[in-house]
XYZ file of C-alpha atoms in Angstrom:
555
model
C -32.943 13.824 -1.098
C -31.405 16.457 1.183
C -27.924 17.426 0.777
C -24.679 15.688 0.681
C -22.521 16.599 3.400
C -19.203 17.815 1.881
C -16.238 18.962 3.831
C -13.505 21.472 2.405
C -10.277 21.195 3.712
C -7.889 24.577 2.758
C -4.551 25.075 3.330
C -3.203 25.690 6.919
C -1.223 28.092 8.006
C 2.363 28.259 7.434
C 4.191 26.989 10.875
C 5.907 29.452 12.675
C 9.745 29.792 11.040
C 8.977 28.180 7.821
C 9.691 30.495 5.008
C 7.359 30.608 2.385
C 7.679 30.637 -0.907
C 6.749 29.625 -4.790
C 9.326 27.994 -6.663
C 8.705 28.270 -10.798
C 8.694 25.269 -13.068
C 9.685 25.181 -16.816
C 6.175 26.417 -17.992
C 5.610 29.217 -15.537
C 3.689 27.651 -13.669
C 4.509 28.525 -9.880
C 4.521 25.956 -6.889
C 4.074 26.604 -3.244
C 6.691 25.346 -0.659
C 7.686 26.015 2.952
C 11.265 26.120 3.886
C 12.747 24.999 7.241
C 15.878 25.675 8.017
C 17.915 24.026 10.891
C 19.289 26.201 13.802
C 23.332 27.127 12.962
C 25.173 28.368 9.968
C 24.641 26.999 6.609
C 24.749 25.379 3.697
C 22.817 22.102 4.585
C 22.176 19.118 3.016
C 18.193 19.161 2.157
C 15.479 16.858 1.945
C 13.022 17.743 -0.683
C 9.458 16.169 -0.176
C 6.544 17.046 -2.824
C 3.234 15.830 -1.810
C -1.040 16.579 -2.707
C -1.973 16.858 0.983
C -0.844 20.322 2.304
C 2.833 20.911 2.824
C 1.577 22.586 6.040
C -1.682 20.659 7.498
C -2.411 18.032 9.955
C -2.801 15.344 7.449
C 0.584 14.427 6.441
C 1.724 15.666 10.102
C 5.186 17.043 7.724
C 5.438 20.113 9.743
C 6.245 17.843 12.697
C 8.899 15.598 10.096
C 10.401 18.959 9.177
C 11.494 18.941 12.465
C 13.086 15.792 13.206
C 15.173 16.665 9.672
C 15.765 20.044 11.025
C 16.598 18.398 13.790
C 19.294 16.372 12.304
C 20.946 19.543 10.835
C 18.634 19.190 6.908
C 17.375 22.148 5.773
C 13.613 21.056 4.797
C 11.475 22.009 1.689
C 7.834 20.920 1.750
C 6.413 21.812 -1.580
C 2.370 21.001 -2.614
C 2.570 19.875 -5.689
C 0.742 20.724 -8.928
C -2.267 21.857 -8.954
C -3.132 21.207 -5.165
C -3.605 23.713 -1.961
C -1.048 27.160 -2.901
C 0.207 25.583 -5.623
C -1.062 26.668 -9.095
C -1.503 24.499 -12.590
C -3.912 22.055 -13.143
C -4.850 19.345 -10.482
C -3.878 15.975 -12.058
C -3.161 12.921 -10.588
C 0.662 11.499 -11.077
C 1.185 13.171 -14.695
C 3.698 16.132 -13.857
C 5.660 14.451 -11.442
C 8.980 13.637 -13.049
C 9.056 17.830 -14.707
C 8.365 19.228 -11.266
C 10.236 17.469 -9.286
C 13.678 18.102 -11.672
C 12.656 21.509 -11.782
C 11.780 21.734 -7.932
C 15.464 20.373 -7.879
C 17.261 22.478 -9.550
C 15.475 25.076 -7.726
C 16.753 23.746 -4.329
C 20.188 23.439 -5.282
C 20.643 26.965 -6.438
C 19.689 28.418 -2.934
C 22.447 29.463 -0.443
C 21.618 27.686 2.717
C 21.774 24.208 0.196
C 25.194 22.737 -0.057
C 24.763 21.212 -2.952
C 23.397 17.583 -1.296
C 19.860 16.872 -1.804
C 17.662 13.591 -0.592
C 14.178 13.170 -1.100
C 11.666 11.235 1.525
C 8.126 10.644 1.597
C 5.319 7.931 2.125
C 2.704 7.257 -0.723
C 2.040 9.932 -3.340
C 5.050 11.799 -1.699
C 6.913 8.350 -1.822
C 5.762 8.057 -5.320
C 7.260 11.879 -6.195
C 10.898 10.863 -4.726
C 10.732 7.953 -7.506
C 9.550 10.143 -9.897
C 12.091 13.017 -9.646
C 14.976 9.892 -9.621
C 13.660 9.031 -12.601
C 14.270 12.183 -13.765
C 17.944 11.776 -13.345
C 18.443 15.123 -11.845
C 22.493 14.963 -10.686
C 21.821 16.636 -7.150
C 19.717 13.692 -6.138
C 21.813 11.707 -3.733
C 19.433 9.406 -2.244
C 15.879 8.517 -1.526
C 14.160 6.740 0.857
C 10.244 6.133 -0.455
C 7.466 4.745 2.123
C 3.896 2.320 1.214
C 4.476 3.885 -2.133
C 5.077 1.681 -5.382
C 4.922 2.858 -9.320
C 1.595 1.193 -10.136
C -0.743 2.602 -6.843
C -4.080 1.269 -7.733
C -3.308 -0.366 -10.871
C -4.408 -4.194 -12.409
C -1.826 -6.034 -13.399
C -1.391 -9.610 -15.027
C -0.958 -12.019 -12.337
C 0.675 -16.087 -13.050
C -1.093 -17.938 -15.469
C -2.489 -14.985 -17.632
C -4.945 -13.558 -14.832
C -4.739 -10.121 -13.359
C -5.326 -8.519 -9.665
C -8.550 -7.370 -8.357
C -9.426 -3.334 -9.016
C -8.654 -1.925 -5.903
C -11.831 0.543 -5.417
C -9.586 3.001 -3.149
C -8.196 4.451 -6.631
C -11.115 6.114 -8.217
C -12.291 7.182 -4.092
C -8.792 8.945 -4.279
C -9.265 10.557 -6.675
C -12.473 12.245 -6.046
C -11.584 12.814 -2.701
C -8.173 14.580 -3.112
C -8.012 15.154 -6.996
C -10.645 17.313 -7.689
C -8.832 20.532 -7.765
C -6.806 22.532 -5.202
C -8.541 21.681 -1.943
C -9.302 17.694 -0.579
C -13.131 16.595 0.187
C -14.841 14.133 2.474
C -18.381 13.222 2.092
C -20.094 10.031 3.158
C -19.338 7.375 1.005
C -21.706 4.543 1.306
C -20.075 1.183 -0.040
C -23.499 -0.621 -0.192
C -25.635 1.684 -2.209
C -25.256 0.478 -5.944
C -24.614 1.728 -8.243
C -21.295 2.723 -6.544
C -21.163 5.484 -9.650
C -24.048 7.145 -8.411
C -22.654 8.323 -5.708
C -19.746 10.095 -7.193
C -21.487 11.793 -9.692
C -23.927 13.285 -7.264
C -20.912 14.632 -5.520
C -19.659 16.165 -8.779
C -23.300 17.726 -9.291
C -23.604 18.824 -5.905
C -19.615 20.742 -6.205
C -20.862 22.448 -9.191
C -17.583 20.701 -10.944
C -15.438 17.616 -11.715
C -12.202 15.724 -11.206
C -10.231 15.651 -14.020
C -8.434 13.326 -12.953
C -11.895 10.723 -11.820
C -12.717 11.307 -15.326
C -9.588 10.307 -17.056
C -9.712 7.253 -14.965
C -13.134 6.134 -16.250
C -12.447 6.850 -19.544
C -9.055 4.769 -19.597
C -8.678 3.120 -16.280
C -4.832 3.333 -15.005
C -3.727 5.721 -17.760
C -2.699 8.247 -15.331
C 0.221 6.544 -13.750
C 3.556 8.119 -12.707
C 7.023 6.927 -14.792
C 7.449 3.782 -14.777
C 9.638 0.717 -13.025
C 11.274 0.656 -16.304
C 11.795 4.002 -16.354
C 13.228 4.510 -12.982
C 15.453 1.658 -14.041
C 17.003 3.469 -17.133
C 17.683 6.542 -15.016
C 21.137 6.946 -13.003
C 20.934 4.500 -9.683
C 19.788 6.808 -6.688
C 21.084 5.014 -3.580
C 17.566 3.774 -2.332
C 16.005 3.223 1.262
C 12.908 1.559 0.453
C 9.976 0.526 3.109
C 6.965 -1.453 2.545
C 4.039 -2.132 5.710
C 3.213 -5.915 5.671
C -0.789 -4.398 6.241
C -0.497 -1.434 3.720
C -3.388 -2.172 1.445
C -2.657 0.744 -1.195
C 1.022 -0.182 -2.320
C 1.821 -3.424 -1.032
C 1.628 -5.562 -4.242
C 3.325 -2.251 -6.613
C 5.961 -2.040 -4.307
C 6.635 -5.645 -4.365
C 7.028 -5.493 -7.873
C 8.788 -2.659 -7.786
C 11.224 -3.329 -5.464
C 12.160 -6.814 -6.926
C 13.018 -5.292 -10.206
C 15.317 -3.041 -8.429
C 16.808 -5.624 -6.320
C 17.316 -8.111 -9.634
C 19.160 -5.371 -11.391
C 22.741 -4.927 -11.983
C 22.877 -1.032 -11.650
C 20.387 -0.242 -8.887
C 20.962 -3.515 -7.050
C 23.733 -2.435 -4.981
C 22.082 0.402 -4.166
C 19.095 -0.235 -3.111
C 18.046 -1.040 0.647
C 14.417 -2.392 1.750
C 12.871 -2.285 5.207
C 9.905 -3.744 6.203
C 7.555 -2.896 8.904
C 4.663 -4.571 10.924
C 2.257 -1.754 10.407
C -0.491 -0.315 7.666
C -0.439 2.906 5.482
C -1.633 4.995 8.243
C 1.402 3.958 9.941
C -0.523 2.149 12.824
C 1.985 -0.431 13.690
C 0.838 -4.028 14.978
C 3.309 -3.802 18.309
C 0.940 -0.702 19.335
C -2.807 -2.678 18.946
C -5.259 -2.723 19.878
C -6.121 0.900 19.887
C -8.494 2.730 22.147
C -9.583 5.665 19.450
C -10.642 4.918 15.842
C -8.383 8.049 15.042
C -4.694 9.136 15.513
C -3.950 10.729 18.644
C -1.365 14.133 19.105
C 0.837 11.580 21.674
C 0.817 8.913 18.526
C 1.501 11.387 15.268
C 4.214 12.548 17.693
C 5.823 8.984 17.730
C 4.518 8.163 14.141
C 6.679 11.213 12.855
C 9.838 9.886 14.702
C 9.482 6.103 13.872
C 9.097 6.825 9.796
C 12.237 9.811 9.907
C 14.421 8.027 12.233
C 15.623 5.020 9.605
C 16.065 7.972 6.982
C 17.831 10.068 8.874
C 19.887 7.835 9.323
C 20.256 6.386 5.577
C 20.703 10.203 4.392
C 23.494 10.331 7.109
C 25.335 6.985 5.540
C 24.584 7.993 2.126
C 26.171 11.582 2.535
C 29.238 10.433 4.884
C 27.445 12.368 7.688
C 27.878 9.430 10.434
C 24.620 7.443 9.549
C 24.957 3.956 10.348
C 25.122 1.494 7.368
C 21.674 -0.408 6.573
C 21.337 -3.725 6.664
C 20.363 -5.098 2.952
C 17.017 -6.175 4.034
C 15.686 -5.546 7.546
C 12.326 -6.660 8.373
C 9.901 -6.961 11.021
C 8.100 -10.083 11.873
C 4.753 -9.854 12.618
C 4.051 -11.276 16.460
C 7.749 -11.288 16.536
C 10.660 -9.012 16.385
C 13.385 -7.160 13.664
C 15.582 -9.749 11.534
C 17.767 -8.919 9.151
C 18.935 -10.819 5.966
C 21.236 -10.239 2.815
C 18.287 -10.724 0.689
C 14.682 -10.915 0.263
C 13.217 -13.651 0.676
C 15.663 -14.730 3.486
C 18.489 -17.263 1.996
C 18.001 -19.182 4.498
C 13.566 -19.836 4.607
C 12.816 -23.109 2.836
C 9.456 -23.635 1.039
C 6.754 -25.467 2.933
C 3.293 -27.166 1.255
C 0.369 -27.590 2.666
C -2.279 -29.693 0.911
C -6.251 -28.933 1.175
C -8.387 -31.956 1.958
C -11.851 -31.651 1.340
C -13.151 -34.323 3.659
C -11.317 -32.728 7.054
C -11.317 -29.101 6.182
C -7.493 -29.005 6.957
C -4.240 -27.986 5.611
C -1.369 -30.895 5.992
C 1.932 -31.252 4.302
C 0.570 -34.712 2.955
C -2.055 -34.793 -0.042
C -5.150 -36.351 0.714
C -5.254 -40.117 -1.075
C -8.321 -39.123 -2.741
C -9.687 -36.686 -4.960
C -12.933 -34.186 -3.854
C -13.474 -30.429 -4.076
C -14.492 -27.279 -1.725
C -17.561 -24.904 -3.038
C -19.157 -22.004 -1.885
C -21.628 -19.394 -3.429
C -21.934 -15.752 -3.368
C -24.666 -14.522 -3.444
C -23.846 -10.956 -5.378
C -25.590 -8.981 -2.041
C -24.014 -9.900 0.882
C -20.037 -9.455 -0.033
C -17.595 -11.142 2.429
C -16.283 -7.656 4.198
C -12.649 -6.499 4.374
C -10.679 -6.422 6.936
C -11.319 -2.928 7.729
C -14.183 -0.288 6.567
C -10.925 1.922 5.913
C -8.885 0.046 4.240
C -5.828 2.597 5.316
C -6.367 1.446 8.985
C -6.156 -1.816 8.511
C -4.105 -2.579 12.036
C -5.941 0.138 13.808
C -9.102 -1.766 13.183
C -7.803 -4.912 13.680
C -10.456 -7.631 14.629
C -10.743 -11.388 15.226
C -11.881 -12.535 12.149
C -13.222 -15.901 13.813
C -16.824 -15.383 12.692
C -16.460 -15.389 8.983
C -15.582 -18.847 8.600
C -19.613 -19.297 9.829
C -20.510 -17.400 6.239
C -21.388 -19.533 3.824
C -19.509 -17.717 0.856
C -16.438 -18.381 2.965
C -13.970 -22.029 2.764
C -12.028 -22.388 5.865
C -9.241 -24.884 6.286
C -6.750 -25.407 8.880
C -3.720 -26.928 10.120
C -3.167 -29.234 12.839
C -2.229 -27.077 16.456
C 1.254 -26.291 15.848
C 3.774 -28.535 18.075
C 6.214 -25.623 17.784
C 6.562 -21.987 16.799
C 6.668 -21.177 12.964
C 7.785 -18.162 11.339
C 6.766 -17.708 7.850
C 9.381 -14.848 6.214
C 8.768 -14.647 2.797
C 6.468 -15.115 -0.489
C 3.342 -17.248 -0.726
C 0.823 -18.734 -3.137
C -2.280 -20.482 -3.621
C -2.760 -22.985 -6.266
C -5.070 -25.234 -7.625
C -7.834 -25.504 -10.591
C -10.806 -23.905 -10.464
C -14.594 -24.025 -12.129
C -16.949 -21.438 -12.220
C -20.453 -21.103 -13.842
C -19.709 -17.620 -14.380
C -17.594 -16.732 -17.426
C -15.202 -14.434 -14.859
C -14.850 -15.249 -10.999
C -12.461 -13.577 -8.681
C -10.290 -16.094 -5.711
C -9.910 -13.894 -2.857
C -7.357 -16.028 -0.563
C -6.121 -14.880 3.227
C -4.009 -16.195 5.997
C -4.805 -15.949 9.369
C -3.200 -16.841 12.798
C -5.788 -19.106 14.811
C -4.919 -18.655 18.760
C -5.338 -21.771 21.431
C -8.972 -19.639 22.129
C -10.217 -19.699 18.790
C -9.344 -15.554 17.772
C -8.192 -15.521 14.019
C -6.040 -12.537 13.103
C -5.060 -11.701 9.111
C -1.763 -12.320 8.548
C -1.390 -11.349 4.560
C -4.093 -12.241 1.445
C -3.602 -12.533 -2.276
C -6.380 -12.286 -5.249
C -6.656 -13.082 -8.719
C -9.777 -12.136 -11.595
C -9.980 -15.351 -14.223
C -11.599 -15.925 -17.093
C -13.156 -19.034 -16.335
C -15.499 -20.350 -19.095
C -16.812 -23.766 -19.247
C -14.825 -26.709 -17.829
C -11.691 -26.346 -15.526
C -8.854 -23.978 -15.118
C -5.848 -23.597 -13.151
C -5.025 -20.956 -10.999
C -2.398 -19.358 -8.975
C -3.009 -16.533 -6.504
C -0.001 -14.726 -5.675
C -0.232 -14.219 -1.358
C 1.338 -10.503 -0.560
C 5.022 -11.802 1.083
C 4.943 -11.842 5.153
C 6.806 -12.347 7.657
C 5.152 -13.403 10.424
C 5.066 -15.925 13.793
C 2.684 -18.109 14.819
C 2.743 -19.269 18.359
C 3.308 -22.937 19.796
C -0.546 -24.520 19.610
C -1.648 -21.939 16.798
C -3.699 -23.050 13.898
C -2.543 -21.293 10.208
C -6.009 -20.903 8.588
C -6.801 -20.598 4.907
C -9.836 -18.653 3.595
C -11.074 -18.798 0.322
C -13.873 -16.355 -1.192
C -14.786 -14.773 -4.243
C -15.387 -11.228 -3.032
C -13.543 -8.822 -0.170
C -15.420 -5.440 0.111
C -14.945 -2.807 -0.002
C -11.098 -3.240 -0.306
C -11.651 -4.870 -3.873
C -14.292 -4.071 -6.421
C -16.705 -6.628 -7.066
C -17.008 -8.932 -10.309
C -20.169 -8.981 -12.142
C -18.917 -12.403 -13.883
C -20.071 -10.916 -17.375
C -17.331 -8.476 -18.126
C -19.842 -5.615 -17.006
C -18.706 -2.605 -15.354
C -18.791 -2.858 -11.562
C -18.672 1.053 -11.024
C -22.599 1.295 -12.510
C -23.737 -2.568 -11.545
C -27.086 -3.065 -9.384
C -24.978 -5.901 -8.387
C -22.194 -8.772 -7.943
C -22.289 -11.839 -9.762
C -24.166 -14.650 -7.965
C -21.387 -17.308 -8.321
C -20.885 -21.092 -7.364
C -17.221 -21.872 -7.303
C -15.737 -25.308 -6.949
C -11.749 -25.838 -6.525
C -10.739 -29.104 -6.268
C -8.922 -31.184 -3.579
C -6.641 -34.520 -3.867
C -3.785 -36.028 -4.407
C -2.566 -34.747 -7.540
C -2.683 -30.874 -8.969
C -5.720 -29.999 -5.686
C -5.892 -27.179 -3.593
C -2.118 -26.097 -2.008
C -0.545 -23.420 0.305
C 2.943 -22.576 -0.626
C 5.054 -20.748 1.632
C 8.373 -19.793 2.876
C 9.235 -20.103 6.595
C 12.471 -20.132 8.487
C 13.817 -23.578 9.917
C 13.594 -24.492 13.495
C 11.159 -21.515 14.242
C 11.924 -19.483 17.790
C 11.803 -19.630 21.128
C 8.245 -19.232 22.316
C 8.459 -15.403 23.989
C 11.683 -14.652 22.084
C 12.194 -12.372 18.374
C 12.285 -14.215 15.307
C 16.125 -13.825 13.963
C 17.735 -14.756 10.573
């Protein structure tokens, strides 16, 4: 078998007029960080962001954000954290988060060009490190404003009706690709050789050594996690500019959950700000496809690093009576459509709409069908329905009509009627129904798509459950990520229903069997039934009276 190819990525080079420098924690243990200070005379308010991917590569583009803050008159510190490129300690995902960043804090604050004033920014694990060090209830912390980041990245959780989620399979890839030790990896990771845990140990072999953190995972999967919602939630409210992508596959559902808890409660209510944008994790937004490269270009991480600081910028600037403009409560972007804002999330004003499966049509109408029936499909355990994208990160860059998978035979397609007017969904959704199985466990993969007058279908959001199934019948309820989103006059809303969606979601061996070192998926017959009472429904939330056909959605 000749080699695997394995790519190394070091630290860059410190930008020209960052400072470096190594900032010490409690136990010694010394972390890298680059300052940037803004042209004039100081102290400055600072922005703090902590993050595993190189305070001064390409990846994270933050030597171009350090900027725009500097920009803005911030000083800038860019710290890798624990364990990762300069830094030193041991490379663990999540666990040391909370420590460093109150030390990395107090650390900041005692430094002469800092006037005392520091904010915290960052998308994903850098997100996830501005929650941590609130947590921590450091007093200098004045506000955050966390990106496609949540408190449960990767997790399962229980789902309605005593199911869970779907194992996301981008967790353990993360962590052998990034949380092995100081450096990140790529290698060729092929989704369709099996077992799938073949391939990382031959990776480990071929290193010469292990991730710690890949290991920990296996042995307890989700035990390394940062603090908690709950935790976060007994700390001192942080003022809070949250913003979740519609499309971002790795923190959609956590921050969801996340940011409802902090919306619902009494202390960080009031303080806490969400913003929602038509775009992925990658920060590819849907206004900007479809795109000509598969990767980023210079002209586009240019505009990528202005669109994600400007709304901070100017949150920090409202939040430290610096001239920032006051945030709406909830501003969000609808898909196909344009910005709306609203005093809360889910609009006040979207109304619940339900449409009812009928087996005999294949369509979706707010009217039950007068007689019972059911939809089935099999999966055949080889040939997985495929996710939207082979990189699950990029899932508007590699947007694709998705017209050809109702053809598959693992796949039930259902439509509405051509719309006689516009609709905007803005809000949550579910699936619902009751379920049999003739495997004892069976995942319900469902997604929405936008069917054009020409037949193109385009993803608008999904949802998925795992359930225990056993003999007989079951209800179910799969929880459909919240959109917002506008379909056009003479668009069809389509319903798909599966019971895999790979790579994005680990398969289900319907035994209880470990996926990670299966030959396999589960070769599963699932019926759900249609009719007039308890069958197959849609349930979503959509504004009244929809839009004007070219013009933006408004609330």
């Amino acid at each position: 078998m000749p080699a695997l190819p394995i790519t190394r990525v070091g630290p860059a080079p410190v930008p020209e007029g960052a400072v470096p420098v190594e900032v010490p924690m409690r136990d010694g243990v010394r972390l890298a960080a680059s300052v940037h200070l803004p042209d004039g005379d100081g102290p400055f308010p600072t922005v703090l962001v902590r993050l595993p991917y190189d305070k001064d590569g390409a990846m994270a583009y933050l030597p171009l954000v350090a900027r725009r803050f500097t920009a803005a008159g911030y000083a800038v510190v860019v710290q890798d954290v624990r364990g990762k490129f300069r830094s030193g300690g041991e490379t663990m995902f999540a666990v040391h988060e909370r420590d460093d960043g109150h030390d990395a804090l107090d650390w900041v604050v005692a430094q002469p060009w800092c006037d005392g004033d520091v904010v915290m920014w960052g998308d994903s694990y850098y997100g996830m490190t501005a929650l941590a060090a609130a947590a921590s209830g450091h007093p200098a912390l004045r506000a955050i404003a966390p990106r496609v980041t949540g408190t449960e990245i990767g997790r399962v959780f229980p789902t309605p009706g005593g199911a869970t989620s779907v194992e996301p399979t981008m967790r353990r890839a993360y962590l052998a690709f990034h949380m092995v030790d100081r450096a990140a990896y790529d290698w060729p990771l092929d989704w369709s050789a099996r077992p799938l845990a073949d391939q990382f140990e031959r990776f480990f072999d071929e290193l010469g050594h292990r991730s710690p953190s890949y290991d920990a995972d296996v042995r307890e999967p989700g035990s390394l996690r940062p603090p908690s919602v709950e935790e976060l939630l007994d700390a001192p409210p942080v003022p809070t500019l949250w913003t979740i992508a519609w499309y971002d596959n790795v923190a959609a559902a956590s921050s969801w959950r996340d940011v409802r808890r902090l919306l619902a409660d009494a202390r960080w209510g009031p303080v806490t700000w969400l913003r929602v944008e038509a775009s992925d994790h990658n920060n590819n937004r849907l206004a900007d496809a479809p795109f000509a490269v598969h990767d980023q270009t210079p002209a586009e991480v240019e505009r990528i690093a202005a669109g994600v600081t400007a709304p901070a910028i100017d949150f920090f600037g409202h939040c430290l009576r610096r001239g920032g403009e006051p945030p709406a409560k909830v501003a969000y972007e609808v898909c196909r459509g344009g910005w709306a804002t609203a005093a809360a999330w889910p609009p006040p004003e979207a109304r619940p709409l339900v449409l009812h499966a009928c087996a005999d049509t294949g369509g979706l109408a707010p009217v039950p069908p007068e007689s019972p029936g059911s939809v089935r499909w099999t999966s055949d355990g080889v040939d997985l329905v495929p996710s939207v994208a082979s990189r699950p990160f990029d899932v508007v860059r590699e947007l694709h009509d998705l017209a050809p998978v109702a053809k598959r035979p693992d796949v039930v397609t259902l439509d509405t009627e051509p719309l006689a007017a516009p609709l905007v969904l803005a809000g949550p959704a579910e699936v619902t129904g009751t379920v049999r199985s003739d495997q004892r466990s069976t995942d319900l993969f469902a997604r929405l798509l936008d069917v054009t007058p020409t037949g193109e279908a385009w993803p608008i959001t999904h949802g998925e459950v795992r359930l225990a199934v056993g003999a007989g019948e079951r209800g179910f309820t799969i929880p459909v990520l919240p959109t917002a989103y506008r379909l056009g006059r003479g668009h069809r809303l389509r319903l798909h229903l599966a019971s895999t969606d790979f790579p994005e979601f680990l398969f289900n061996t319907g035994d209880g069997s470990d996926a990670w070192h299966a030959e396999r998926a589960a070769v599963t017959t699932t019926t759900v039934s249609t009719g007039p009472a308890g069958g197959l429904a849609l349930r979503l939330s959509v504004l009244p009276g929809g839009t004007g056909e070219d013009g933006p959605a408004t609330s």
